[in-house]
């Protein structure tokens, strides 16, 4: 499914409105009495407050048809025009929105930022979500208002897990769904349950999921792709209560991922344990809305080698990361006049991170001391914003905001494994790092202005401009190792290169202009078309400069390079086009439609005058959908062009273009749905352009290739709602 | 670490509060008599309108909206791209508009045609009600995840100003009632009502939160 259906609710309210008008005015006798207007549906599934009207909403219904194909939320999002993903572990792809990656995109889970807790970004925010239990996702690819978050320069991905459900007045409610799936390629399987028990005042929800997979097989003759296995489980409890003084919610949960292979990293995740506790209070007054969230998360992350990379029988290479994060988010929305709404907000986010690599007994390189990669670093951010939204009389909406984020960072002294001959590079680097001042403070100003205009019936225009600033993350500033092995352990780019941090990094400052024109045709053959061009310039873009070739024991270049984060300058521009058309409508509600999407972008490093790293080549998809009361079916063709623009600094591989075909069908009966899907029908061999280098295979075979994409898989899913 | 402790303490407090505050009394608004005040005086014979003029709203609060005049062709749910009846400037889908191919599209049978003069009045009332509805719908809240239905009754002056508004069907949650009231208040003033609606016309509207 390439294109997601979105605002059903609007369609429903349309329908209601039409019905009600008819019934009211058909009886003129009531004309002098109170006239009943049609109901106003305040749909809980509408776009969240403050999201721009062009945002894409992916609902539970959409996910129901996709979660059998992938347990990776980012992978599912990458099917949207303008969204792609860096390949990583099976549940940990890093989403990219219009050329800007994970760390630059505002990703919030229930309104809360989840901190990375790994030098390879193995546990990104979306890895704490499971497509089987997510309730909705909102994606903003263009300019977003500053009220949606700070310390980011790209789009937004807003995930909602369990929204509280309450019973109708005076009743009780027990509702939920259970689901399970199987994927033939990799023997993947999993299951999930979501159960709510509620009165009209109190609601308790349990969400849980489990998913696992062995290594998958690439298409054609690509064979097994090593280090692609994974297993993880998430569980959360949400207690909510409606009271006379507002809606309260407390949510707590745990995640455990006992193994996740990373085909394009030198390490694998051998354990990830995380728990969180969030509280939220919302109330709606005559003068405005209040939304207060407080949050805490603790993550314990371990890396070493899974079997494909040699296992841990002789010690492997343990690497541990611990993170604590805490903070609050306060949002006020004040409808000050018929036209104007003022939004103000404040948020504090505290991140504490420790990263250390215990010594390995008997190893010359990895001992005798613990390698202290990051010593109790903290990164604290205080954000403040004010935003003004105005609904002008002539179908024009404007949203203008300004925001400041104060970022304070510091970290303690570090130490190498030892001071032997082979450890000299790290020993000298540690001494230099410890001699320097690590405290950093950035005051980052951002601003955004968005216009939405209904020019004519069926034509809407969107225009946005934003200046946004992101401070470097802890690893970009504080990773210090200069030895080959130490620097090879840093980086979330899946390319096998070594990365070194840079204490002198400045925040990156982006200016983005994005627009969209949307045409909607009704009549006998409803259709829509959206054309969205955009441009981003980033001053002090955090890219890399080359320090040198990585050499083997014999002093020969390995083909990999050692790089250091550095402020560069970049620009990106591109075009996303999408739309759909109703092909056929039957009398019993059966209908068929075609939808399509295409994305093209161009990213340039202006400092080097080279292509920017990891930019998706032109890609397009076409999908056919059919549904009637019980059956649904879809066929999808996905095409990706050759990737020929590559970043020479990072020795980025070129990849060939490919076309994939997916077919699926499902039958729903009394809330039970059985789905069957063939993904990659023709077992096409291909390499996703942002998939990175297959280092798991390299270690086993000595041959370097880009990570092959998944070959044909027969997927089955069974779910039931009650 | 200190942040952690603070957050944990705050959360513990919140949880405790939720448990204790939860069975708060249902703050239903006592509104049984409210409807009375809104009964409209029988208008002294509304002047016959020269012609149906559905779009001639004086203050032009919204862009003219294409109306579906024929009752027989109600907008069906499958006609996703039909933008007209929603808010004056509703959010358009990012790309794929909803062709909800599931809904059985069963158009209602057309009502019997009313006599000619009433037809004209009806058109005027109809158009006016639509413009009210649109103004209110355009300001509907979002991000509320509490079910309930709040019904309001409100009356307008000859100029379209909001004379009175009150909750005539409480939702059972004071916040939802407040949201509904706030939405109608923000939508005012409205265009001047047509004569066919009589003096101080009165309307009811229900907000269905799901
Ligand atoms: Cu890691």
Short mmCIF file of C-alpha atoms in Angstrom, two decimals, chain A residues 44 47 70 119 130 132 154 162-163 202-203 240 245 260 264 335 443 460 493 509 518 543 562 595 641 676 683 690:
data_model
loop_
_atom_site.label_atom_id
_atom_site.label_comp_id
_atom_site.label_asym_id
_atom_site.label_seq_id
_atom_site.Cartn_x
_atom_site.Cartn_y
_atom_site.Cartn_z
CA UNK A 44 -10.73 12.09 18.02
CA UNK A 47 -5.21 15.71 12.88
CA UNK A 70 7.00 -5.13 8.47
CA UNK A 119 26.74 5.38 19.27
CA UNK A 130 5.33 -1.61 17.02
CA UNK A 132 0.82 -3.81 15.51
CA UNK A 154 13.30 18.60 9.29
CA UNK A 162 -2.88 4.13 23.19
CA UNK A 163 -5.36 6.97 23.28
CA UNK A 202 -11.78 5.64 34.24
CA UNK A 203 -10.04 3.71 31.52
CA UNK A 240 -6.74 7.49 32.29
CA UNK A 245 -10.68 19.07 36.73
CA UNK A 260 18.84 -7.38 16.88
CA UNK A 264 25.43 -2.67 8.03
CA UNK A 335 -8.59 31.19 21.41
CA UNK A 443 20.86 29.63 22.24
CA UNK A 460 -5.86 24.52 -2.01
CA UNK A 493 25.26 5.57 8.61
CA UNK A 509 20.66 26.34 10.87
CA UNK A 518 -3.74 20.30 -4.10
CA UNK A 543 28.47 16.51 7.64
CA UNK A 562 37.99 7.75 8.97
CA UNK A 595 -3.24 5.85 -6.12
CA UNK A 641 15.84 4.63 -10.05
CA UNK A 676 -2.54 -12.74 2.86
CA UNK A 683 11.75 -12.33 -5.88
CA UNK A 690 20.07 3.86 1.68
#
